[in-house]
Amino acid sequence: MRPPRPRAAFALLGVAALLLVLAGCSSNRAGIYPYQWNIFWDSLLRPSPKIVNGIWLTVSIAVTSQIIGVILGIFGALGRLAKFWPARILANIYVWIFRGTPLLVQITLLYYGLLVARIYGWPDLVVLGITLPGQIQAGIFALGVNEGAYMTEIVRAGILSVDPGQLEAARSLGMTYPLAMRRIVLPQAARVIVPPLGNEFNNMLKTTSLLVVIAVPELYVTFEQLNGSGSTSFHPFELFLACAIWFLLLTTIWSIIQAFIERRVGRGYGGERPPGLFDRLFGARIRRVDDPSQVSGGR
Amino acid sequence: MTIDDQRHHQPHDLLEAIGGAPAPAGDVVVEATDVQKYFGRLHVLKGVSLTVKRRETVVVIGASGSGKTTFLRCINHLEKIQGGRIVVNGHLIGYRETDGKLVEDRERNIARQRMDIGMVFQRFNLFPHMTSLENIMEAPIRVRGVPEAEARDTAEALLERVGLALKRDAYPAQLSGGQQQRVAIARALAMKPALMLFDEPTSALDPEMIGEVLDVMEELAHEGMTMVVVSHEMGFARVAADRVVFMDDGMILEEGEHATLFDNPQNPRTKEFLSKIL
């Protein structure tokens, strides 16, 4: 018997109460820290163009990097599972390097390292009339390539979860390996891939803030700049609380989208429905499991 | 239970649905000569030779581990062979001959050869993310390049004739084992194969579902499809088999016309095996 878990909603209420207490302290002990709640509310309800731009950058960098990561992950997984041994070695080395070194180091090395050593200067690119600064290119590249290493393992697990009889059936109908992979194996692997992929993208949205080291003005960097200059200077509590809420909003929207995708790739399997929004948001029990060791955590 | 299941559906005109009996190039459809197969050091096929003529149904029986399923899988090159040769419809399967040596053929060529060899698996292996209809249409469209409307017509005709017209939009998980296997047979037929291979098609089924699958196979045999069937269904062998082949320890020990093998086995191993299963 496991002890009953307190409802996730109560935990959330607890956090809200704590915030209220903190806010309450401010009125009693004004002068120690000059709270300016209008900074908080303005950042949320009337975001400046800078903030809007930061949100837009965070989302577009995260989406682009994740797409690159998924594509690299599919090829990485096919490489790791290939009969052709050089492909296996290449894929293994890729995963080994990019999972084995800190993302922060990868970002710095790929941008500053290459730039200063004059190996690659990251010149601005004009794509569809939009100028893409070198830092953003380097950021997308580093996040995407890093993500690809993790996605390789996720896609590989997905492919391995598909019954080998499926590939045999496809081949017995005259399909070549690439066609059988594309039409038969990968769509079935998708069902296993999408939940951890959702985790990855949730992480990705937040990890974009690491691009602070190469000064990409995404959401976190924007708030750091607001904290460092102008009328909002040195109000970290109000500013970063608003920043956190913006990130929470983005990841929440994503979890709703993910639920739709899971339903879509789960076609034909019937039975268990994907967890509902409440369970998803508050991490409440997704499935009753008697043996807790069967529940695995995320990264 | 649906209307489909309640009345007994007699499968009919299966070959008509795919445009009549396919005509193989020669009279001999399968010619296997001295096939040798190893799994590592284990010698599983020790010189198997078998000839199957057009419109013939050959049933292969034998104990588990006798190599019968492995041999069947060699016929469409799901397994490599280490010696001998298998010719289907005049084409050497899986290999090409250069300077008298057999070299494994290119993937694309092997895939092309498999287009004409239908296979039905013990565990059905339907594509779970596609409906019955999509399962049947997939290969004709993607592999043969048949226009979608034509593939749909053929698939619907086949489903109707195996008694599953009402299940066209059902996913495999929503079908019983017997229904899944009938869809699997329709899926293989949709490629208009010259030869059908059945790998123990009823051994994963509940007893009450075996009949509906055997009915389809019997009908197919009577309509003149060339078939190699690995099965222990003696009832099917008696009514549908032109020849019964007994395999033991990687070799064909005995062959008999129709069901004579059951009634008058010559080899002591055959007698022993039959005494256990009959």
Coordinates of C-alpha atoms in Angstrom, one line a residue:
Chain A
M1 CA 0.0 0.0 0.0
R2 CA 1.2 3.4 -0.9
P3 CA 0.3 6.4 1.3
P4 CA -2.4 8.4 -0.5
R5 CA -0.9 11.2 -2.5
P6 CA -2.2 14.8 -1.6
R7 CA -4.1 16.2 -4.5
A8 CA -2.0 18.2 -6.8
A9 CA -4.5 21.0 -6.7
F10 CA -3.8 21.5 -3.0
A11 CA -0.1 21.8 -3.7
L12 CA -0.8 24.5 -6.2
L13 CA -3.0 26.3 -3.7
G14 CA 0.0 26.1 -1.3
V15 CA 2.2 27.8 -3.7
A16 CA -0.4 30.6 -4.3
A17 CA -0.7 31.1 -0.5
L18 CA 3.1 31.4 -0.2
L19 CA 3.1 34.1 -2.8
L20 CA 0.4 35.9 -1.0
V21 CA 2.3 35.8 2.2
L22 CA 5.4 37.1 0.4
A23 CA 3.3 39.9 -1.0
G24 CA 1.9 40.6 2.4
C25 CA 5.3 41.0 3.9
S26 CA 6.0 43.8 1.5
S27 CA 3.4 46.1 3.0
N28 CA 4.6 45.5 6.5
R29 CA 8.3 45.9 5.8
A30 CA 8.2 48.5 3.0
G31 CA 11.5 50.2 2.6
I32 CA 13.6 47.0 2.7
Y33 CA 12.6 46.2 -0.8
P34 CA 10.5 48.6 -2.8
Y35 CA 8.0 46.3 -4.5
Q36 CA 6.6 47.7 -7.7
W37 CA 3.8 45.4 -8.7
N38 CA 3.0 47.5 -11.7
I39 CA 6.2 46.2 -13.3
F40 CA 4.9 42.7 -12.8
W41 CA 1.4 43.4 -14.1
D42 CA 2.6 45.4 -17.0
S43 CA 5.1 42.7 -18.1
L44 CA 2.2 40.2 -18.1
L45 CA -0.8 42.2 -19.3
R46 CA 0.8 45.0 -21.4
P47 CA 4.0 43.4 -22.6
S48 CA 6.4 45.7 -24.2
P49 CA 7.5 45.0 -27.8
K50 CA 10.7 43.8 -26.4
I51 CA 8.9 41.1 -24.3
V52 CA 6.7 40.1 -27.3
N53 CA 9.8 39.8 -29.4
G54 CA 11.4 37.7 -26.7
I55 CA 8.4 35.3 -26.6
W56 CA 8.4 35.1 -30.4
L57 CA 12.1 34.3 -30.4
T58 CA 11.8 31.7 -27.7
V59 CA 9.0 29.9 -29.5
S60 CA 10.5 30.1 -33.0
I61 CA 13.9 29.0 -31.8
A62 CA 12.5 26.2 -29.8
V63 CA 10.3 25.0 -32.7
T64 CA 13.0 25.2 -35.3
S65 CA 15.6 23.5 -33.0
Q66 CA 13.1 20.7 -32.1
I67 CA 12.3 20.1 -35.8
I68 CA 16.1 19.8 -36.5
G69 CA 16.4 17.6 -33.5
V70 CA 13.6 15.2 -34.6
I71 CA 15.1 15.0 -38.2
L72 CA 18.6 14.3 -36.8
G73 CA 17.1 11.9 -34.3
I74 CA 15.4 9.8 -37.1
F75 CA 18.6 9.6 -39.1
G76 CA 20.6 9.0 -36.0
A77 CA 18.3 6.1 -34.9
L78 CA 18.3 4.6 -38.4
G79 CA 22.1 4.9 -38.3
R80 CA 22.4 3.2 -34.9
L81 CA 20.2 0.4 -36.2
A82 CA 21.8 0.1 -39.6
K83 CA 23.5 -3.1 -40.8
F84 CA 26.2 -0.9 -42.4
W85 CA 28.8 -0.6 -39.6
P86 CA 30.2 2.9 -40.5
A87 CA 26.8 4.3 -40.2
R88 CA 26.5 2.7 -36.7
I89 CA 29.8 4.1 -35.6
L90 CA 29.1 7.6 -36.9
A91 CA 25.7 7.7 -35.1
N92 CA 27.2 6.4 -31.9
I93 CA 30.0 9.0 -31.9
Y94 CA 27.4 11.7 -32.5
V95 CA 25.3 10.7 -29.6
W96 CA 28.4 10.1 -27.4
I97 CA 29.7 13.6 -28.0
F98 CA 26.5 15.7 -27.8
R99 CA 25.0 13.8 -24.8
G100 CA 28.4 13.8 -23.1
T101 CA 29.2 17.5 -23.0
P102 CA 27.2 20.3 -21.4
L103 CA 24.9 22.2 -23.8
L104 CA 26.2 25.5 -22.4
V105 CA 29.7 24.5 -23.5
Q106 CA 28.4 23.4 -26.9
I107 CA 26.7 26.8 -27.5
T108 CA 29.7 28.8 -26.5
L109 CA 32.1 26.7 -28.5
L110 CA 30.0 26.7 -31.6
Y111 CA 29.4 30.4 -31.5
Y112 CA 32.3 32.2 -29.8
G113 CA 34.8 29.4 -30.4
L114 CA 34.3 29.2 -34.2
L115 CA 33.9 32.9 -34.4
V116 CA 37.1 33.9 -32.6
A117 CA 39.1 31.2 -34.2
R118 CA 37.9 32.5 -37.5
I119 CA 36.7 29.0 -38.5
Y120 CA 33.2 30.2 -39.1
G121 CA 32.1 33.8 -38.6
W122 CA 28.3 33.2 -38.4
P123 CA 27.4 36.0 -40.8
D124 CA 23.8 37.3 -40.8
L125 CA 21.5 35.4 -43.1
V126 CA 18.5 36.8 -44.9
V127 CA 15.7 34.2 -45.1
L128 CA 12.4 35.1 -46.7
G129 CA 13.1 38.8 -46.2
I130 CA 13.9 38.3 -42.5
T131 CA 17.5 39.0 -41.3
L132 CA 18.7 36.1 -39.1
P133 CA 21.6 37.3 -36.9
G134 CA 24.5 34.9 -36.5
Q135 CA 23.8 34.4 -32.8
I136 CA 20.3 33.1 -33.5
Q137 CA 21.7 30.8 -36.2
A138 CA 24.3 29.4 -33.9
G139 CA 21.7 29.1 -31.1
I140 CA 19.3 27.1 -33.3
F141 CA 22.2 25.0 -34.6
A142 CA 23.5 24.2 -31.2
L143 CA 20.1 23.4 -29.6
G144 CA 19.1 21.4 -32.6
V145 CA 22.2 19.3 -32.8
N146 CA 22.2 18.7 -29.1
E147 CA 18.5 17.7 -29.2
G148 CA 19.2 15.4 -32.1
A149 CA 21.4 13.3 -29.9
Y150 CA 18.6 12.8 -27.3
M151 CA 16.0 12.3 -30.0
T152 CA 18.2 9.6 -31.6
E153 CA 17.8 7.5 -28.4
I154 CA 14.1 8.2 -28.2
V155 CA 13.4 7.3 -31.9
R156 CA 15.6 4.2 -31.6
A157 CA 13.6 3.0 -28.6
G158 CA 10.4 3.7 -30.6
I159 CA 11.6 1.7 -33.6
L160 CA 12.6 -1.2 -31.4
S161 CA 9.2 -1.2 -29.8
V162 CA 7.6 -2.1 -33.1
D163 CA 7.0 -5.8 -33.7
P164 CA 9.6 -7.1 -36.2
G165 CA 6.8 -9.0 -37.9
Q166 CA 5.6 -5.6 -39.2
L167 CA 8.8 -5.0 -41.2
E168 CA 8.5 -8.6 -42.5
A169 CA 4.9 -8.2 -43.5
A170 CA 5.8 -4.9 -45.3
R171 CA 8.8 -6.6 -47.1
S172 CA 6.7 -9.6 -48.1
L173 CA 4.4 -7.2 -49.9
G174 CA 7.4 -5.9 -51.9
M175 CA 8.2 -2.8 -49.9
T176 CA 11.8 -1.7 -49.8
Y177 CA 13.4 -0.9 -46.4
P178 CA 13.0 2.9 -46.7
L179 CA 9.4 2.6 -47.8
A180 CA 8.6 0.1 -45.0
M181 CA 10.2 2.4 -42.5
R182 CA 8.4 5.5 -43.6
R183 CA 4.9 4.0 -44.0
I184 CA 4.8 1.1 -41.6
V185 CA 7.5 1.2 -38.8
L186 CA 7.9 4.9 -38.1
P187 CA 4.2 5.7 -37.8
Q188 CA 3.9 2.9 -35.2
A189 CA 7.0 4.0 -33.5
A190 CA 5.5 7.5 -33.3
R191 CA 3.0 6.3 -30.7
V192 CA 5.9 5.5 -28.4
I193 CA 8.0 8.5 -29.4
V194 CA 5.5 11.3 -28.9
P195 CA 5.2 11.3 -25.1
P196 CA 9.0 11.6 -24.5
L197 CA 9.1 14.0 -27.5
G198 CA 6.6 16.2 -25.6
N199 CA 8.9 16.2 -22.6
E200 CA 11.8 17.1 -24.8
F201 CA 10.0 20.1 -26.4
N202 CA 8.8 21.3 -23.0
N203 CA 12.5 21.2 -22.0
M204 CA 13.5 22.9 -25.2
L205 CA 11.2 25.9 -24.6
K206 CA 12.9 26.5 -21.3
T207 CA 16.4 25.6 -22.4
T208 CA 16.4 28.4 -25.0
S209 CA 17.2 30.7 -22.0
L210 CA 20.8 29.2 -22.1
L211 CA 21.3 31.3 -25.2
V212 CA 21.9 34.2 -22.7
V213 CA 25.6 33.3 -23.1
I214 CA 25.5 34.4 -26.8
A215 CA 23.1 37.3 -26.2
V216 CA 20.1 36.0 -28.2
P217 CA 17.3 38.3 -27.0
E218 CA 14.8 35.5 -26.2
L219 CA 12.4 35.6 -23.3
Y220 CA 14.8 35.2 -20.4
V221 CA 17.4 37.5 -21.8
T222 CA 14.7 40.2 -22.3
F223 CA 13.8 40.1 -18.7
E224 CA 17.4 40.1 -17.6
Q225 CA 17.9 43.2 -19.7
L226 CA 14.8 44.8 -18.2
N227 CA 16.3 44.1 -14.8
G228 CA 19.5 45.6 -15.7
S229 CA 18.4 48.9 -17.2
G230 CA 15.8 51.7 -17.4
S231 CA 12.8 52.3 -15.2
T232 CA 12.5 48.6 -14.4
S233 CA 16.1 48.4 -13.2
F234 CA 16.7 46.0 -10.2
H235 CA 13.3 44.6 -9.7
P236 CA 14.2 40.9 -10.0
F237 CA 11.3 39.5 -8.0
E238 CA 8.5 41.1 -10.0
L239 CA 10.3 40.7 -13.3
F240 CA 11.4 37.1 -13.0
L241 CA 8.0 36.1 -11.5
A242 CA 6.4 37.5 -14.7
C243 CA 9.1 35.7 -16.8
A244 CA 8.3 32.4 -15.0
I245 CA 4.6 32.9 -15.7
W246 CA 5.3 33.5 -19.4
F247 CA 7.3 30.3 -19.6
L248 CA 4.5 28.5 -17.7
L249 CA 2.0 29.7 -20.3
L250 CA 4.1 28.5 -23.2
T251 CA 4.6 25.0 -21.7
T252 CA 0.9 24.8 -20.9
I253 CA -0.1 25.6 -24.4
W254 CA 2.3 23.0 -25.6
S255 CA 0.8 20.3 -23.3
I256 CA -2.6 21.0 -24.8
I257 CA -1.2 20.6 -28.3
Q258 CA 0.6 17.4 -27.2
A259 CA -2.6 15.8 -26.1
F260 CA -4.1 16.3 -29.6
I261 CA -1.0 14.8 -31.2
E262 CA -1.1 11.8 -28.9
R263 CA -4.7 11.1 -29.7
R264 CA -3.8 11.3 -33.4
V265 CA -0.9 8.9 -33.4
G266 CA -2.9 6.5 -31.1
R267 CA -5.4 5.8 -33.8
G268 CA -6.2 2.1 -34.1
Y269 CA -5.0 1.2 -30.6
G270 CA -8.2 1.9 -28.7
G271 CA -8.2 1.2 -25.0
E272 CA -6.4 3.7 -22.9
R273 CA -6.9 7.3 -23.7
P274 CA -4.1 9.8 -23.3
P275 CA -4.1 11.5 -19.9
G276 CA -6.4 14.5 -19.5
L277 CA -5.2 18.1 -19.2
F278 CA -5.4 18.2 -15.4
D279 CA -3.2 15.1 -15.0
R280 CA -0.8 16.4 -17.6
L281 CA -0.5 19.9 -16.0
F282 CA -0.2 18.9 -12.4
G283 CA 1.7 15.6 -13.0
A284 CA -1.0 13.7 -11.1
R285 CA -1.2 10.0 -11.6
I286 CA -1.3 9.2 -15.2
R287 CA -2.0 5.5 -14.7
R288 CA -2.5 3.5 -11.6
V289 CA 0.6 1.3 -11.2
D290 CA 0.8 -1.1 -8.3
D291 CA 4.6 -1.4 -8.6
P292 CA 6.1 2.1 -8.3
S293 CA 9.3 0.9 -10.0
Q294 CA 7.4 0.8 -13.2
V295 CA 6.9 4.5 -13.2
S296 CA 9.9 6.2 -14.8
G297 CA 10.9 9.8 -14.4
G298 CA 11.8 12.3 -17.1
R299 CA 15.2 13.7 -17.7
Chain B
M1 CA -21.3 -9.8 -32.8
T2 CA -22.1 -8.2 -36.1
I3 CA -24.2 -9.3 -39.1
D4 CA -21.0 -10.5 -40.6
D5 CA -20.4 -13.1 -37.9
Q6 CA -23.9 -14.3 -37.4
R7 CA -24.5 -15.8 -40.8
H8 CA -22.0 -18.1 -42.2
H9 CA -20.3 -16.3 -45.1
Q10 CA -19.1 -18.5 -47.9
P11 CA -16.0 -16.9 -49.5
H12 CA -16.3 -16.7 -53.3
D13 CA -14.7 -15.5 -56.5
L14 CA -11.5 -14.4 -54.8
L15 CA -9.4 -14.5 -57.9
E16 CA -12.1 -12.7 -59.9
A17 CA -11.8 -9.8 -57.5
I18 CA -8.1 -9.4 -58.6
G19 CA -8.8 -9.9 -62.3
G20 CA -8.8 -13.7 -62.7
A21 CA -6.2 -16.4 -62.0
P22 CA -2.7 -15.0 -62.5
A23 CA -0.8 -16.9 -65.2
P24 CA 2.8 -17.7 -64.2
A25 CA 5.4 -17.8 -66.9
G26 CA 5.9 -21.5 -67.0
D27 CA 4.2 -24.6 -65.7
V28 CA 6.5 -24.8 -62.7
V29 CA 6.0 -21.9 -60.2
V30 CA 8.4 -22.9 -57.5
E31 CA 11.6 -24.9 -58.0
A32 CA 13.7 -25.3 -55.0
T33 CA 16.9 -27.3 -55.4
D34 CA 19.1 -28.6 -52.6
V35 CA 18.4 -25.6 -50.3
Q36 CA 20.9 -25.4 -47.5
K37 CA 20.4 -23.1 -44.5
Y38 CA 22.3 -22.5 -41.3
F39 CA 21.5 -20.5 -38.2
G40 CA 25.0 -20.0 -37.0
R41 CA 26.3 -23.5 -36.7
L42 CA 22.9 -25.0 -36.6
H43 CA 22.1 -26.8 -39.9
V44 CA 18.4 -26.2 -40.3
L45 CA 17.8 -27.0 -44.0
K46 CA 19.8 -30.0 -45.3
G47 CA 19.2 -30.0 -49.0
V48 CA 15.5 -29.4 -49.5
S49 CA 14.2 -29.8 -53.0
L50 CA 10.6 -29.1 -54.0
T51 CA 8.7 -28.4 -57.1
V52 CA 5.3 -26.7 -57.1
K53 CA 3.3 -26.5 -60.3
R54 CA 0.8 -23.9 -61.4
R55 CA -2.6 -24.2 -59.6
E56 CA -1.1 -26.7 -57.2
T57 CA -1.6 -26.6 -53.4
V58 CA 1.2 -28.2 -51.5
V59 CA 0.8 -28.7 -47.7
V60 CA 4.0 -29.0 -45.7
I61 CA 3.7 -30.8 -42.4
G62 CA 6.3 -31.7 -39.8
A63 CA 7.3 -31.4 -36.1
S64 CA 8.3 -28.0 -34.8
G65 CA 12.0 -27.5 -35.5
S66 CA 11.8 -29.6 -38.7
G67 CA 12.6 -26.5 -40.8
K68 CA 9.2 -26.2 -42.6
T69 CA 8.6 -22.5 -41.6
T70 CA 12.2 -21.6 -42.4
F71 CA 11.9 -23.2 -45.8
L72 CA 8.8 -21.3 -46.5
R73 CA 10.5 -18.0 -45.5
C74 CA 13.4 -18.8 -47.8
I75 CA 10.9 -18.9 -50.8
N76 CA 10.4 -15.1 -50.6
H77 CA 13.9 -14.5 -49.2
L78 CA 12.9 -13.4 -45.7
E79 CA 15.7 -15.8 -44.9
K80 CA 19.0 -16.0 -46.7
I81 CA 20.2 -19.4 -47.9
Q82 CA 23.7 -20.8 -47.8
G83 CA 23.4 -23.3 -50.6
G84 CA 21.2 -24.5 -53.4
R85 CA 18.8 -22.2 -55.3
I86 CA 15.1 -21.3 -55.3
V87 CA 13.5 -20.2 -58.6
V88 CA 10.0 -18.7 -58.6
N89 CA 8.3 -18.0 -61.9
G90 CA 11.6 -18.4 -63.7
H91 CA 13.4 -15.8 -61.4
L92 CA 16.2 -16.8 -59.1
I93 CA 15.0 -15.6 -55.7
G94 CA 17.3 -13.3 -53.6
Y95 CA 20.5 -13.9 -55.6
R96 CA 22.0 -13.3 -58.9
E97 CA 24.5 -15.5 -60.7
T98 CA 27.9 -14.1 -61.5
D99 CA 30.7 -16.4 -62.8
G100 CA 28.8 -19.4 -61.6
K101 CA 28.6 -18.0 -58.0
L102 CA 25.4 -16.8 -56.3
V103 CA 25.7 -13.3 -54.9
E104 CA 22.9 -11.7 -52.9
D105 CA 20.8 -9.5 -55.1
R106 CA 20.1 -5.8 -54.5
E107 CA 17.3 -4.9 -52.1
R108 CA 15.3 -3.3 -54.9
N109 CA 15.3 -6.4 -57.0
I110 CA 14.4 -8.7 -54.1
A111 CA 11.5 -6.3 -53.3
R112 CA 10.3 -6.6 -56.9
Q113 CA 10.4 -10.4 -56.7
R114 CA 8.4 -10.4 -53.5
M115 CA 5.6 -8.4 -55.2
D116 CA 4.5 -11.6 -56.9
I117 CA 4.7 -13.8 -53.8
G118 CA 2.0 -13.3 -51.2
M119 CA 2.6 -14.3 -47.6
V120 CA 0.2 -14.9 -44.8
F121 CA 1.8 -15.1 -41.3
Q122 CA 0.9 -17.0 -38.2
R123 CA 0.4 -13.8 -36.2
F124 CA -1.4 -12.0 -39.1
N125 CA 1.0 -9.0 -38.9
L126 CA -1.7 -6.5 -40.1
F127 CA -0.6 -2.9 -39.8
P128 CA -2.3 -1.7 -36.6
H129 CA -2.3 2.0 -37.5
M130 CA -4.4 1.4 -40.6
T131 CA -8.0 0.2 -41.2
S132 CA -8.7 -3.0 -43.0
L133 CA -9.2 -1.2 -46.2
E134 CA -6.0 0.8 -45.8
N135 CA -4.1 -2.4 -45.0
I136 CA -5.2 -3.9 -48.3
M137 CA -4.7 -0.7 -50.4
E138 CA -1.2 0.2 -49.0
A139 CA 1.0 -2.1 -51.1
P140 CA -0.8 -1.9 -54.4
I141 CA -0.7 1.9 -54.2
R142 CA 2.9 2.4 -52.8
V143 CA 4.6 -0.6 -54.4
R144 CA 2.7 -1.3 -57.6
G145 CA 1.7 2.3 -58.3
V146 CA -2.0 1.4 -58.8
P147 CA -4.2 4.5 -58.8
E148 CA -6.0 5.0 -55.4
A149 CA -9.5 4.6 -56.8
E150 CA -8.6 1.3 -58.5
A151 CA -6.9 0.0 -55.3
R152 CA -9.9 0.9 -53.3
D153 CA -12.3 -1.0 -55.6
T154 CA -10.1 -4.1 -55.5
A155 CA -9.8 -3.8 -51.7
E156 CA -13.5 -3.5 -51.3
A157 CA -14.2 -6.4 -53.6
L158 CA -11.8 -8.6 -51.7
L159 CA -13.2 -7.6 -48.3
E160 CA -16.7 -8.4 -49.6
R161 CA -15.6 -11.8 -50.8
V162 CA -13.9 -12.8 -47.6
G163 CA -17.1 -11.7 -45.7
L164 CA -15.7 -8.5 -44.1
A165 CA -17.4 -5.8 -46.2
L166 CA -18.8 -4.2 -43.0
K167 CA -15.3 -4.2 -41.4
R168 CA -13.7 -2.0 -44.0
D169 CA -13.1 0.9 -41.6
A170 CA -12.2 -1.2 -38.5
Y171 CA -8.7 -1.2 -37.2
P172 CA -7.0 -4.6 -36.6
A173 CA -7.4 -4.2 -32.8
Q174 CA -11.2 -4.1 -33.3
L175 CA -11.2 -7.4 -35.2
S176 CA -11.2 -11.0 -34.0
G177 CA -8.2 -13.2 -34.9
G178 CA -10.1 -15.0 -37.6
Q179 CA -11.2 -11.7 -39.1
Q180 CA -7.7 -10.3 -39.0
Q181 CA -6.3 -13.3 -40.8
R182 CA -9.0 -13.0 -43.5
V183 CA -8.0 -9.3 -44.0
A184 CA -4.3 -10.5 -44.1
I185 CA -5.2 -12.9 -46.9
A186 CA -7.0 -10.2 -48.8
R187 CA -4.0 -7.9 -48.3
A188 CA -1.7 -10.5 -49.8
L189 CA -4.1 -11.2 -52.7
A190 CA -4.4 -7.5 -53.5
M191 CA -0.9 -7.6 -54.9
K192 CA -2.1 -10.1 -57.5
P193 CA 0.5 -12.7 -56.6
A194 CA 1.4 -15.7 -58.6
L195 CA 2.1 -17.7 -55.5
M196 CA 0.8 -17.6 -52.0
L197 CA 2.7 -18.8 -48.9
F198 CA 0.9 -19.6 -45.7
D199 CA 2.9 -19.9 -42.5
E200 CA 0.7 -21.8 -40.0
P201 CA -2.1 -19.4 -40.7
T202 CA -4.5 -21.0 -38.1
S203 CA -2.2 -21.9 -35.2
A204 CA -2.6 -18.6 -33.4
L205 CA -6.4 -18.7 -33.7
D206 CA -9.1 -19.8 -31.2
P207 CA -10.6 -23.1 -32.4
E208 CA -14.0 -21.5 -33.4
M209 CA -12.2 -19.1 -35.8
I210 CA -10.1 -21.7 -37.6
G211 CA -13.0 -22.7 -39.9
E212 CA -13.6 -19.2 -41.4
V213 CA -9.9 -18.9 -42.4
L214 CA -9.7 -22.4 -43.8
D215 CA -12.8 -21.7 -45.9
V216 CA -11.1 -18.8 -47.5
M217 CA -7.9 -20.9 -48.2
E218 CA -9.9 -23.8 -49.5
E219 CA -11.8 -21.5 -51.9
L220 CA -8.5 -20.0 -53.0
A221 CA -7.1 -23.5 -53.7
H222 CA -10.2 -24.5 -55.7
E223 CA -10.0 -21.4 -57.8
G224 CA -6.5 -22.4 -58.8
M225 CA -4.2 -20.2 -56.8
T226 CA -0.7 -21.8 -56.5
M227 CA -0.1 -22.3 -52.7
V228 CA 2.4 -23.6 -50.3
V229 CA 0.9 -24.0 -46.9
V230 CA 2.7 -24.9 -43.7
S231 CA -0.1 -26.3 -41.5
H232 CA -1.2 -29.2 -39.4
E233 CA -4.9 -28.8 -40.4
M234 CA -5.5 -32.3 -41.7
G235 CA -9.1 -31.4 -42.7
F236 CA -7.8 -28.7 -45.0
A237 CA -5.0 -30.9 -46.4
R238 CA -7.6 -33.6 -47.2
V239 CA -9.9 -31.4 -49.2
A240 CA -7.5 -28.9 -50.7
A241 CA -4.0 -30.4 -50.9
D242 CA -2.7 -31.7 -54.2
R243 CA 0.3 -32.9 -52.5
V244 CA 1.4 -33.3 -48.8
V245 CA 5.1 -33.1 -47.9
F246 CA 6.5 -34.3 -44.6
M247 CA 9.6 -32.6 -43.4
D248 CA 11.8 -33.8 -40.5
D249 CA 15.2 -32.5 -39.3
G250 CA 15.7 -30.1 -42.2
M251 CA 14.9 -32.6 -45.0
I252 CA 11.8 -33.7 -47.0
L253 CA 11.3 -37.3 -45.9
E254 CA 8.2 -38.2 -47.8
E255 CA 5.7 -36.7 -50.3
G256 CA 2.3 -38.0 -51.2
E257 CA -0.4 -37.1 -53.8
H258 CA -3.5 -35.6 -52.1
A259 CA -3.8 -37.1 -48.7
T260 CA -2.3 -40.5 -49.4
L261 CA 0.5 -39.5 -47.0
F262 CA -2.0 -39.6 -44.1
D263 CA -3.5 -42.9 -45.0
N264 CA -0.5 -44.8 -46.1
P265 CA 2.8 -43.3 -44.8
Q266 CA 5.9 -45.2 -45.8
N267 CA 8.7 -43.6 -43.7
P268 CA 8.7 -44.7 -40.0
R269 CA 9.3 -41.0 -38.9
T270 CA 6.2 -40.0 -40.9
K271 CA 4.2 -42.7 -39.2
E272 CA 5.4 -41.7 -35.8
F273 CA 4.6 -38.0 -36.4
L274 CA 1.2 -38.8 -37.8
S275 CA 0.3 -41.1 -35.0
K276 CA 0.9 -38.2 -32.6
I277 CA -1.2 -35.6 -34.4
L278 CA -4.0 -37.6 -36.0

